[in-house]
mmCIF file of C-alpha atoms in Angstrom:
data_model
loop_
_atom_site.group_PDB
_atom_site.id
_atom_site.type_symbol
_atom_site.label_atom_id
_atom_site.label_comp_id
_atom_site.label_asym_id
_atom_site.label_seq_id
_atom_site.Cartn_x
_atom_site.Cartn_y
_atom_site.Cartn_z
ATOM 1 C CA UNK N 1 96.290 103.964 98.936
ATOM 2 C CA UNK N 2 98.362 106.143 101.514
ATOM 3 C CA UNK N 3 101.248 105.127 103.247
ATOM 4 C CA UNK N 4 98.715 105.413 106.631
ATOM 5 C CA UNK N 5 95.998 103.082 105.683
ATOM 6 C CA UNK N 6 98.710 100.918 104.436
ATOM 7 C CA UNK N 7 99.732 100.361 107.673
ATOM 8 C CA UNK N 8 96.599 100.125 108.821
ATOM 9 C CA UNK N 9 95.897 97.160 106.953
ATOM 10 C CA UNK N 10 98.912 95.644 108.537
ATOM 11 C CA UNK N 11 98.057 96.167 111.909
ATOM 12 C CA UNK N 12 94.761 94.089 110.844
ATOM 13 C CA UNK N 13 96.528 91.539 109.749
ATOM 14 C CA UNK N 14 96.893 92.712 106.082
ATOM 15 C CA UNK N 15 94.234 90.043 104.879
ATOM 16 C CA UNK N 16 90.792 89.650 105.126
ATOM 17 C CA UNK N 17 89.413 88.643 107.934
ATOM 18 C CA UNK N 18 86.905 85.996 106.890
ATOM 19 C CA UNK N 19 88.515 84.519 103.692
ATOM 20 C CA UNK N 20 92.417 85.204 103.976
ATOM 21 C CA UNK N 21 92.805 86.813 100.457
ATOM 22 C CA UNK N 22 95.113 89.561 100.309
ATOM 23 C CA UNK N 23 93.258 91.254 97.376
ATOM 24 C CA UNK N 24 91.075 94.533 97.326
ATOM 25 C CA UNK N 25 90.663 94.793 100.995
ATOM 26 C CA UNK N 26 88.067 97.557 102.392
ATOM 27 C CA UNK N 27 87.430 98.679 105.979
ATOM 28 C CA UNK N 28 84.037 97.277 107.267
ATOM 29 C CA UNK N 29 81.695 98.489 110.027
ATOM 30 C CA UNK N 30 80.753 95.938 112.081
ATOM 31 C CA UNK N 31 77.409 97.183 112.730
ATOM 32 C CA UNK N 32 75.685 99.294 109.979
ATOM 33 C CA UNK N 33 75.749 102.530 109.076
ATOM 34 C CA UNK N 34 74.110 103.776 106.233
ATOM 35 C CA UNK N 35 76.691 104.744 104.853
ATOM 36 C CA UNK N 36 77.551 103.796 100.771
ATOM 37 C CA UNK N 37 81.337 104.244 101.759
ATOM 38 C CA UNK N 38 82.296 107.128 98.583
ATOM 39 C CA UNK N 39 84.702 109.182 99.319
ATOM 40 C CA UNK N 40 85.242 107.326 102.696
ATOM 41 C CA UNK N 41 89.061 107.258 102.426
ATOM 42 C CA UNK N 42 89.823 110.589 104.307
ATOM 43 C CA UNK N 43 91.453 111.543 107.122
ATOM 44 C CA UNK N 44 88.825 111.304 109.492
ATOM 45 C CA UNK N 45 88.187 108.004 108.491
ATOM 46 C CA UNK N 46 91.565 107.026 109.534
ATOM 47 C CA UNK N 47 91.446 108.546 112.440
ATOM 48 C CA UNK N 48 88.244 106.847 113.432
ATOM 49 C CA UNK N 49 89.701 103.388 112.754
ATOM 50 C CA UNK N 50 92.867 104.081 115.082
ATOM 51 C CA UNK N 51 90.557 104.816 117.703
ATOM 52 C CA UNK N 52 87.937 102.328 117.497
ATOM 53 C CA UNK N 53 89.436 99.225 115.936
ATOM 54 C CA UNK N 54 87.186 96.938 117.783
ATOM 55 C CA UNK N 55 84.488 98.496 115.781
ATOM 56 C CA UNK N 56 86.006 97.156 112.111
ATOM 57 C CA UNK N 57 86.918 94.568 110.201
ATOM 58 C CA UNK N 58 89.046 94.361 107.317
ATOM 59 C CA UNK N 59 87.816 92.164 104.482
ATOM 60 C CA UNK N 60 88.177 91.698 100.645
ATOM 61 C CA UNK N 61 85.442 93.377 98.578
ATOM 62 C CA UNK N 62 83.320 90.008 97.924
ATOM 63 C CA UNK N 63 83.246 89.150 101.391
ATOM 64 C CA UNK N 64 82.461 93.154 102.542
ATOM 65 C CA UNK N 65 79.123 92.563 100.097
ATOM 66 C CA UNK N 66 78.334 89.109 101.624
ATOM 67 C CA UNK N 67 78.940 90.599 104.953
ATOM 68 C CA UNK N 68 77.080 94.120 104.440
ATOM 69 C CA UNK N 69 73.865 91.966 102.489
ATOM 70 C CA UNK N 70 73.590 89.458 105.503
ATOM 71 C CA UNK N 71 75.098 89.620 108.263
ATOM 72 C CA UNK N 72 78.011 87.417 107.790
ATOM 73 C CA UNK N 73 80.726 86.289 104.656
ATOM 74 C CA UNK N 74 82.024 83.074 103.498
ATOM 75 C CA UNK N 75 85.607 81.912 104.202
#
């Protein structure tokens, strides 16, 4: 992971946001997308985080499938 998103994930706490686990966090859309998230790491994703933080969360992987399958994760 770059140095960027690294920092990122600081300025969100560097945890995930429902369960507190510091492993394999991802940057989730709070409302849906579509999207399957390959390849998502680019510049422009960055970018769009910076600007619209309100619009993610950050969360481990098992709580970013709980979350993305229903609505909500455990933690």
């Amino acid at each position: 992971m770059g140095r960027k998103f690294k920092l990122l994930r600081l300025s969100f706490g560097n945890c995930c946001q429902h369960c507190g686990t510091k492993e394999n966090l991802e940057f989730a859309h709070k409302e849906p997308t579509g999207l399957d998230g390959k390849g998502r790491g680019s510049y422009a994703r960055f970018k769009d985080i910076c600007r619209n933080k309100d619009k993610y969360l950050l969360l481990c992987k098992d709580c970013h499938l709980k979350y993305d399958n229903g609505g909500k994760a455990n933690g």
